[in-house]
Amino acid sequence: MTTTERPDLSWLDEVTMADLERNPYATYERLRAEAPLAYVPVLGSYVASTEEVCREIATSPDFEAVITPAGGRTFGHPAVIGVNGDVHADLRTMIEPALQPAEVDRWIEDLVRPIARRYLEQFEADGQAELVAQFCEPVSVRSLGDLLGLQDVESDKLREWFAKLSRSFTNAAMTEDGEFANPEGFVEGDEAKAEIRSIVDPLIDKWIARPDDSAISHWLHDGMPPGQTRDREYIYPTIYVYLLGAMQEPGHGMASTLVGLFSRPEQLEEVVDDPTLVPRAIAEGVRWTSPIWSATARISTKPVTVAGVDLPEGTAVMMSYGSANHDTGRYEAPTTYDLHRPPLPHLAFGAGNHACAGIYFANHTMRIALEELFEAIPNLERDTREGVEFWGWGFRGPTSLHVTWEV
Amino acid sequence: MTFAVTVGGRSVECDEDQALLDACLRAGVWMPNSCNQGTCGTCKLHVVAGEVDHGSSPVETLSDEERCAGMALACQARPRGDVELRPQGTSAARTANPLRDMVATVREVSDIARDTRRILLGLNEPLTFDAGQYVELVVPGSGERRQYSLANTADEDKVLELHVKLVPGGVATHGWLFDGLAEGDEVDISGPLGDFHLPPESEDDGGPMVLIGGGTGLAPLVGIVRTALRRHPEREVVLYHGVRGEEELYDGERLTELAGQYPNFRFVPVLSHEPVDGYREGFPTDAFVEDVSTARGWTGWLCGPPAMVEAGVKSFKRRRMAPRNIHREKFTPADG
Ligand SMILES: Cc1cc2nc3c(=O)[nH]c(=O)nc-3n(C[C@H](O)[C@H](O)[C@H](O)COP(=O)(O)OP(=O)(O)OC[C@H]3O[C@@H](n4cnc5c(N)ncnc54)[C@H](O)[C@@H]3O)c2cc1C
Ligand code: HEM
Ligand code: FES
């Protein structure tokens, strides 16, 4: 195919970051229909928007991982999401032991259930709550925070960090000359990182001297010759990956699942009545509104043709998993939350050798949290006096979720 | 070559080179899954019978010990023959009381309320069951089967007590149990059946209970309350019996006597359509909402017409009872 035969994509010039963050679906729907692999000027990058093209690129031997420019500016190097070869293998070897299913099974119940109970106790007698801030996010950050060894960092501080890192990471707008369009958008991320270092550095000092069973302590010591630890500069970018995505996304996933269920009251009732449906409800929740909507990328390692588009070596492509999960070629009425849709695999956790390392942990954290929520408040209703707004292009979820119940 | 893959009572066809997960999902049988590439472990399950080829399941996700213990990754494993699977976390079905076919002898038939009979069936051999379970009666001549709950406790195992409500035109009730059934008759029955019963004694923590029976839905509750109170004489138990009018009430004396014996047991008859002074009026499921401000930590037991059971589930949830603690037995008509 030559360039002249391609559909006219000049409408893409009008698309702004703010549009995408408010609601990316319309733009991506059009991309899926007209150009499943397209150059999107505001992002300064190619974008893969269908299920097929995302999966093909994520699992292709002709592509490897690359971090997006705003992501790289936020995390620094070597972040696990943006490295390949031996460094990627070493970082995966470092983080995986704590996330292996058999390992997670050992402690996940004892870790998450008491945390969920503790937050529920703070409001279950109130008859109303805002679940994103009072439940979904706190349970998400506290569970992972305790696993990492950050017991002494308040949940609200962890929430503040992921929010700042998240906005910085997705400050993706580029000028025509390939410069960041809003460099000031990185300031709050830099401030968060400075604060993180001031708190985590002393902990690292402690773990170097006295290893314990926390995940970060293991990252420092595991697989290293006696007396040596991994350099902290080497692990910080991956600590930031955790303090952003791994902290934020289980909360997004829970909240989106709840909003989806509220849109189908009979399905909510089914799930409340039969907690064994919670995992299925969550799988559909993260398909319906994918928490990591478009945050990771791949880069071609040689000239390739994908979806009829010739890409030279070194072309970066953003993976729009949130769009792929709304692909009408694969899902009927993808914009509807439906617990009972044919349960085809989705791409909410990505694909290929950079697929999410925390799937098992994340799924079980979300499961236990929702089980406890429905157990404590089986008569939960959405507070219809308040609307529900979703926000985000890189990462997406409801900004708040007001609920009521009879007490 | 295709094989049968059975999971949770459903059977699907799976090609020899097709992943178990793929076959199930395509047939609409959901099972947990996430990565579909063998790396996350979400789809791990037990192979209860038959053999699978683990394909490219990585050892990091499925260890050798797990393979030896009969686990597999559904997204990677292929069947080598017919296989039966059990999702992780669901324990093997509890050892159930064995189901038996028996011939029982009618010991007594008595009219105990309007359109309501108590039928006692004598057995030659004691029956092992849990209070709250039911038996199936074969309607003579028709081959039809109808279910009736046992009002017995587990130690009352030689004479079964049934409470039967007349259904106008009903094959079993109108045509037989209320017409022609006599002492000494032989009846073909099977049982015990159903999961409407207390947990084993060792797992029964003596927590508070509310039971609501509509009409002859009282039957299994009579067995359950007596068992529950004997286990934990101090436990808080409220039993509602909902009927249309006073003439449909029965076993009031028996239950009032029980309330005398156990200080924390309350028996509350409720009349929905024919109010009489001295009785609660309305639906029993509403009476519960009026009486109990929170049912957190309670277990609930609902038995009777399907609509009443549904209403009870709503009432219990309004009072924040955990749904998994809500036990339900619906008297669904055979043609329903
Ligand atoms: C698990 C279980 C336990 C049961 N335990 C008991 C029990 O302990 N005591 C008891 O009395 N019954 C009990 N039943 C109901 C019982 O099994 C029969 O369905 C009932 O006795 C009617 O049978 P029948 O043959 O007389 O009526 P059928 O010939 O089956 O029905 C005749 C017509 O009446 C309708 N009908 C049936 N039942 C009703 C009803 N309740 N109200 C209005 N219309 C109806 C039918 O739909 C049909 O149109 C139980 C049912 C189940 C599923
Ligand atoms: C519902 C919650 C979560 C969702 C939806 C999610 C989704 C994703 C996605 C889409 C990716 C990118 C995959 C790709 O580019 O193909 C990813 C990467 C990653 N996730 Fe998650 N994630 C979640 C929670 C977690 C948690 C809790 C952890 C850790 C405890 C975690 C650890 C990681 C890591 C380490 C990576 C980088 C993997 C690599 O590049 O090799 N995630 N996640
Ligand atoms: S779905 Fe992830 S291992 Fe099978």
PDB file of N, CA and C in Angstrom, chain A residues 275-335:
ATOM      1  N   PRO A 275     -20.393 -14.915  45.511  1.00  0.00           N
ATOM      2  CA  PRO A 275     -19.050 -14.341  45.441  1.00  0.00           C
ATOM      3  C   PRO A 275     -18.106 -15.096  44.505  1.00  0.00           C
ATOM      4  N   THR A 276     -18.459 -16.320  44.118  1.00  0.00           N
ATOM      5  CA  THR A 276     -17.556 -17.000  43.178  1.00  0.00           C
ATOM      6  C   THR A 276     -17.581 -16.308  41.809  1.00  0.00           C
ATOM      7  N   LEU A 277     -18.534 -15.396  41.604  1.00  0.00           N
ATOM      8  CA  LEU A 277     -18.562 -14.644  40.345  1.00  0.00           C
ATOM      9  C   LEU A 277     -17.650 -13.417  40.369  1.00  0.00           C
ATOM     10  N   VAL A 278     -17.090 -13.089  41.534  1.00  0.00           N
ATOM     11  CA  VAL A 278     -16.272 -11.871  41.623  1.00  0.00           C
ATOM     12  C   VAL A 278     -15.111 -11.879  40.618  1.00  0.00           C
ATOM     13  N   PRO A 279     -14.339 -12.972  40.496  1.00  0.00           N
ATOM     14  CA  PRO A 279     -13.240 -12.928  39.513  1.00  0.00           C
ATOM     15  C   PRO A 279     -13.726 -12.661  38.083  1.00  0.00           C
ATOM     16  N   ARG A 280     -14.859 -13.226  37.737  1.00  0.00           N
ATOM     17  CA  ARG A 280     -15.377 -12.989  36.383  1.00  0.00           C
ATOM     18  C   ARG A 280     -15.811 -11.539  36.229  1.00  0.00           C
ATOM     19  N   ALA A 281     -16.420 -10.999  37.283  1.00  0.00           N
ATOM     20  CA  ALA A 281     -16.839  -9.595  37.243  1.00  0.00           C
ATOM     21  C   ALA A 281     -15.630  -8.681  37.062  1.00  0.00           C
ATOM     22  N   ILE A 282     -14.528  -9.040  37.707  1.00  0.00           N
ATOM     23  CA  ILE A 282     -13.318  -8.224  37.599  1.00  0.00           C
ATOM     24  C   ILE A 282     -12.714  -8.350  36.199  1.00  0.00           C
ATOM     25  N   ALA A 283     -12.690  -9.566  35.661  1.00  0.00           N
ATOM     26  CA  ALA A 283     -12.148  -9.758  34.309  1.00  0.00           C
ATOM     27  C   ALA A 283     -12.909  -8.885  33.315  1.00  0.00           C
ATOM     28  N   GLU A 284     -14.225  -8.840  33.462  1.00  0.00           N
ATOM     29  CA  GLU A 284     -15.020  -7.999  32.561  1.00  0.00           C
ATOM     30  C   GLU A 284     -14.800  -6.521  32.897  1.00  0.00           C
ATOM     31  N   GLY A 285     -14.613  -6.210  34.162  1.00  0.00           N
ATOM     32  CA  GLY A 285     -14.373  -4.813  34.567  1.00  0.00           C
ATOM     33  C   GLY A 285     -13.115  -4.250  33.928  1.00  0.00           C
ATOM     34  N   VAL A 286     -12.033  -5.026  33.943  1.00  0.00           N
ATOM     35  CA  VAL A 286     -10.780  -4.507  33.383  1.00  0.00           C
ATOM     36  C   VAL A 286     -10.772  -4.598  31.849  1.00  0.00           C
ATOM     37  N   ARG A 287     -11.628  -5.434  31.284  1.00  0.00           N
ATOM     38  CA  ARG A 287     -11.815  -5.364  29.832  1.00  0.00           C
ATOM     39  C   ARG A 287     -12.574  -4.089  29.477  1.00  0.00           C
ATOM     40  N   TRP A 288     -13.645  -3.870  30.219  1.00  0.00           N
ATOM     41  CA  TRP A 288     -14.550  -2.756  29.922  1.00  0.00           C
ATOM     42  C   TRP A 288     -13.834  -1.409  30.048  1.00  0.00           C
ATOM     43  N   THR A 289     -13.122  -1.203  31.150  1.00  0.00           N
ATOM     44  CA  THR A 289     -12.309   0.004  31.314  1.00  0.00           C
ATOM     45  C   THR A 289     -10.922  -0.437  31.752  1.00  0.00           C
ATOM     46  N   SER A 290     -10.026  -0.541  30.794  1.00  0.00           N
ATOM     47  CA  SER A 290      -8.710  -1.076  31.101  1.00  0.00           C
ATOM     48  C   SER A 290      -7.894  -0.066  31.895  1.00  0.00           C
ATOM     49  N   PRO A 291      -7.436  -0.468  33.086  1.00  0.00           N
ATOM     50  CA  PRO A 291      -6.701   0.476  33.942  1.00  0.00           C
ATOM     51  C   PRO A 291      -5.444   1.010  33.256  1.00  0.00           C
ATOM     52  N   ILE A 292      -4.669   0.124  32.612  1.00  0.00           N
ATOM     53  CA  ILE A 292      -3.523   0.601  31.836  1.00  0.00           C
ATOM     54  C   ILE A 292      -4.022   0.690  30.407  1.00  0.00           C
ATOM     55  N   TRP A 293      -4.533   1.886  30.104  1.00  0.00           N
ATOM     56  CA  TRP A 293      -5.267   2.072  28.858  1.00  0.00           C
ATOM     57  C   TRP A 293      -4.301   2.196  27.685  1.00  0.00           C
ATOM     58  N   SER A 294      -3.286   3.018  27.878  1.00  0.00           N
ATOM     59  CA  SER A 294      -2.273   3.164  26.827  1.00  0.00           C
ATOM     60  C   SER A 294      -1.013   3.745  27.439  1.00  0.00           C
ATOM     61  N   ALA A 295      -0.203   2.888  28.026  1.00  0.00           N
ATOM     62  CA  ALA A 295       0.956   3.402  28.759  1.00  0.00           C
ATOM     63  C   ALA A 295       2.263   2.749  28.355  1.00  0.00           C
ATOM     64  N   THR A 296       2.206   1.649  27.615  1.00  0.00           N
ATOM     65  CA  THR A 296       3.460   0.997  27.262  1.00  0.00           C
ATOM     66  C   THR A 296       3.624   0.976  25.740  1.00  0.00           C
ATOM     67  N   ALA A 297       4.849   0.711  25.315  1.00  0.00           N
ATOM     68  CA  ALA A 297       5.154   0.816  23.882  1.00  0.00           C
ATOM     69  C   ALA A 297       6.148  -0.259  23.465  1.00  0.00           C
ATOM     70  N   ARG A 298       6.221  -0.457  22.172  1.00  0.00           N
ATOM     71  CA  ARG A 298       7.208  -1.368  21.590  1.00  0.00           C
ATOM     72  C   ARG A 298       7.915  -0.614  20.472  1.00  0.00           C
ATOM     73  N   ILE A 299       9.103  -1.107  20.069  1.00  0.00           N
ATOM     74  CA  ILE A 299       9.863  -0.456  19.005  1.00  0.00           C
ATOM     75  C   ILE A 299      10.376  -1.518  18.038  1.00  0.00           C
ATOM     76  N   SER A 300      10.297  -1.233  16.739  1.00  0.00           N
ATOM     77  CA  SER A 300      10.718  -2.238  15.753  1.00  0.00           C
ATOM     78  C   SER A 300      12.233  -2.381  15.763  1.00  0.00           C
ATOM     79  N   THR A 301      12.674  -3.631  15.639  1.00  0.00           N
ATOM     80  CA  THR A 301      14.121  -3.877  15.640  1.00  0.00           C
ATOM     81  C   THR A 301      14.662  -4.055  14.225  1.00  0.00           C
ATOM     82  N   LYS A 302      13.747  -4.043  13.257  1.00  0.00           N
ATOM     83  CA  LYS A 302      14.155  -4.047  11.840  1.00  0.00           C
ATOM     84  C   LYS A 302      12.980  -3.504  11.022  1.00  0.00           C
ATOM     85  N   PRO A 303      13.158  -3.231   9.753  1.00  0.00           N
ATOM     86  CA  PRO A 303      12.025  -2.739   8.969  1.00  0.00           C
ATOM     87  C   PRO A 303      10.936  -3.812   8.923  1.00  0.00           C
ATOM     88  N   VAL A 304       9.699  -3.428   9.215  1.00  0.00           N
ATOM     89  CA  VAL A 304       8.603  -4.402   9.215  1.00  0.00           C
ATOM     90  C   VAL A 304       7.359  -3.778   8.597  1.00  0.00           C
ATOM     91  N   THR A 305       6.459  -4.657   8.156  1.00  0.00           N
ATOM     92  CA  THR A 305       5.159  -4.204   7.672  1.00  0.00           C
ATOM     93  C   THR A 305       4.101  -4.770   8.602  1.00  0.00           C
ATOM     94  N   VAL A 306       3.329  -3.884   9.209  1.00  0.00           N
ATOM     95  CA  VAL A 306       2.268  -4.320  10.119  1.00  0.00           C
ATOM     96  C   VAL A 306       0.978  -3.641   9.696  1.00  0.00           C
ATOM     97  N   ALA A 307      -0.075  -4.414   9.583  1.00  0.00           N
ATOM     98  CA  ALA A 307      -1.382  -3.881   9.193  1.00  0.00           C
ATOM     99  C   ALA A 307      -1.261  -3.042   7.924  1.00  0.00           C
ATOM    100  N   GLY A 308      -0.412  -3.483   7.011  1.00  0.00           N
ATOM    101  CA  GLY A 308      -0.260  -2.793   5.739  1.00  0.00           C
ATOM    102  C   GLY A 308       0.591  -1.543   5.802  1.00  0.00           C
ATOM    103  N   VAL A 309       1.133  -1.230   6.959  1.00  0.00           N
ATOM    104  CA  VAL A 309       1.952  -0.028   7.100  1.00  0.00           C
ATOM    105  C   VAL A 309       3.416  -0.440   7.200  1.00  0.00           C
ATOM    106  N   ASP A 310       4.253   0.174   6.343  1.00  0.00           N
ATOM    107  CA  ASP A 310       5.685  -0.113   6.404  1.00  0.00           C
ATOM    108  C   ASP A 310       6.320   0.732   7.490  1.00  0.00           C
ATOM    109  N   LEU A 311       6.987   0.085   8.421  1.00  0.00           N
ATOM    110  CA  LEU A 311       7.656   0.817   9.499  1.00  0.00           C
ATOM    111  C   LEU A 311       9.156   0.588   9.379  1.00  0.00           C
ATOM    112  N   PRO A 312       9.933   1.674   9.365  1.00  0.00           N
ATOM    113  CA  PRO A 312      11.385   1.477   9.379  1.00  0.00           C
ATOM    114  C   PRO A 312      11.840   0.939  10.738  1.00  0.00           C
ATOM    115  N   GLU A 313      13.066   0.419  10.774  1.00  0.00           N
ATOM    116  CA  GLU A 313      13.651  -0.003  12.051  1.00  0.00           C
ATOM    117  C   GLU A 313      13.633   1.178  13.020  1.00  0.00           C
ATOM    118  N   GLY A 314      13.357   0.877  14.292  1.00  0.00           N
ATOM    119  CA  GLY A 314      13.390   1.931  15.301  1.00  0.00           C
ATOM    120  C   GLY A 314      12.118   2.756  15.367  1.00  0.00           C
ATOM    121  N   THR A 315      11.000   2.209  14.904  1.00  0.00           N
ATOM    122  CA  THR A 315       9.731   2.935  15.007  1.00  0.00           C
ATOM    123  C   THR A 315       8.995   2.520  16.282  1.00  0.00           C
ATOM    124  N   ALA A 316       8.679   3.497  17.111  1.00  0.00           N
ATOM    125  CA  ALA A 316       7.961   3.189  18.351  1.00  0.00           C
ATOM    126  C   ALA A 316       6.463   3.137  18.083  1.00  0.00           C
ATOM    127  N   VAL A 317       5.792   2.199  18.749  1.00  0.00           N
ATOM    128  CA  VAL A 317       4.347   2.049  18.616  1.00  0.00           C
ATOM    129  C   VAL A 317       3.754   1.947  20.021  1.00  0.00           C
ATOM    130  N   MET A 318       2.764   2.790  20.311  1.00  0.00           N
ATOM    131  CA  MET A 318       2.121   2.704  21.625  1.00  0.00           C
ATOM    132  C   MET A 318       1.036   1.639  21.606  1.00  0.00           C
ATOM    133  N   MET A 319       1.007   0.838  22.664  1.00  0.00           N
ATOM    134  CA  MET A 319       0.030  -0.241  22.794  1.00  0.00           C
ATOM    135  C   MET A 319      -1.228   0.309  23.470  1.00  0.00           C
ATOM    136  N   SER A 320      -2.326   0.374  22.717  1.00  0.00           N
ATOM    137  CA  SER A 320      -3.558   0.911  23.303  1.00  0.00           C
ATOM    138  C   SER A 320      -4.466  -0.248  23.702  1.00  0.00           C
ATOM    139  N   TYR A 321      -4.125  -0.842  24.824  1.00  0.00           N
ATOM    140  CA  TYR A 321      -4.871  -2.031  25.248  1.00  0.00           C
ATOM    141  C   TYR A 321      -6.328  -1.694  25.592  1.00  0.00           C
ATOM    142  N   GLY A 322      -6.537  -0.490  26.097  1.00  0.00           N
ATOM    143  CA  GLY A 322      -7.906  -0.090  26.423  1.00  0.00           C
ATOM    144  C   GLY A 322      -8.778  -0.011  25.189  1.00  0.00           C
ATOM    145  N   SER A 323      -8.164   0.348  24.067  1.00  0.00           N
ATOM    146  CA  SER A 323      -8.878   0.378  22.789  1.00  0.00           C
ATOM    147  C   SER A 323      -9.063  -1.031  22.245  1.00  0.00           C
ATOM    148  N   ALA A 324      -7.993  -1.828  22.315  1.00  0.00           N
ATOM    149  CA  ALA A 324      -8.078  -3.214  21.823  1.00  0.00           C
ATOM    150  C   ALA A 324      -9.211  -3.961  22.516  1.00  0.00           C
ATOM    151  N   ASN A 325      -9.431  -3.652  23.786  1.00  0.00           N
ATOM    152  CA  ASN A 325     -10.483  -4.342  24.541  1.00  0.00           C
ATOM    153  C   ASN A 325     -11.883  -3.857  24.189  1.00  0.00           C
ATOM    154  N   HIS A 326     -11.969  -2.855  23.323  1.00  0.00           N
ATOM    155  CA  HIS A 326     -13.270  -2.407  22.806  1.00  0.00           C
ATOM    156  C   HIS A 326     -13.391  -2.692  21.311  1.00  0.00           C
ATOM    157  N   ASP A 327     -12.589  -3.625  20.847  1.00  0.00           N
ATOM    158  CA  ASP A 327     -12.563  -3.921  19.413  1.00  0.00           C
ATOM    159  C   ASP A 327     -13.848  -4.657  19.024  1.00  0.00           C
ATOM    160  N   THR A 328     -14.632  -4.036  18.151  1.00  0.00           N
ATOM    161  CA  THR A 328     -15.897  -4.676  17.753  1.00  0.00           C
ATOM    162  C   THR A 328     -15.665  -5.928  16.913  1.00  0.00           C
ATOM    163  N   GLY A 329     -14.441  -6.076  16.387  1.00  0.00           N
ATOM    164  CA  GLY A 329     -14.133  -7.307  15.667  1.00  0.00           C
ATOM    165  C   GLY A 329     -14.090  -8.503  16.612  1.00  0.00           C
ATOM    166  N   ARG A 330     -14.017  -8.198  17.887  1.00  0.00           N
ATOM    167  CA  ARG A 330     -13.838  -9.279  18.852  1.00  0.00           C
ATOM    168  C   ARG A 330     -14.970  -9.320  19.877  1.00  0.00           C
ATOM    169  N   TYR A 331     -15.464  -8.158  20.247  1.00  0.00           N
ATOM    170  CA  TYR A 331     -16.498  -8.110  21.281  1.00  0.00           C
ATOM    171  C   TYR A 331     -17.757  -7.470  20.733  1.00  0.00           C
ATOM    172  N   GLU A 332     -18.880  -8.076  21.042  1.00  0.00           N
ATOM    173  CA  GLU A 332     -20.138  -7.477  20.669  1.00  0.00           C
ATOM    174  C   GLU A 332     -20.460  -6.393  21.691  1.00  0.00           C
ATOM    175  N   ALA A 333     -20.929  -5.243  21.230  1.00  0.00           N
ATOM    176  CA  ALA A 333     -21.270  -4.121  22.111  1.00  0.00           C
ATOM    177  C   ALA A 333     -20.214  -3.927  23.195  1.00  0.00           C
ATOM    178  N   PRO A 334     -18.962  -3.665  22.787  1.00  0.00           N
ATOM    179  CA  PRO A 334     -17.868  -3.621  23.778  1.00  0.00           C
ATOM    180  C   PRO A 334     -18.017  -2.513  24.814  1.00  0.00           C
ATOM    181  N   THR A 335     -18.813  -1.484  24.509  1.00  0.00           N
ATOM    182  CA  THR A 335     -18.928  -0.381  25.473  1.00  0.00           C
ATOM    183  C   THR A 335     -19.847  -0.732  26.635  1.00  0.00           C
TER     184      THR A 335
END
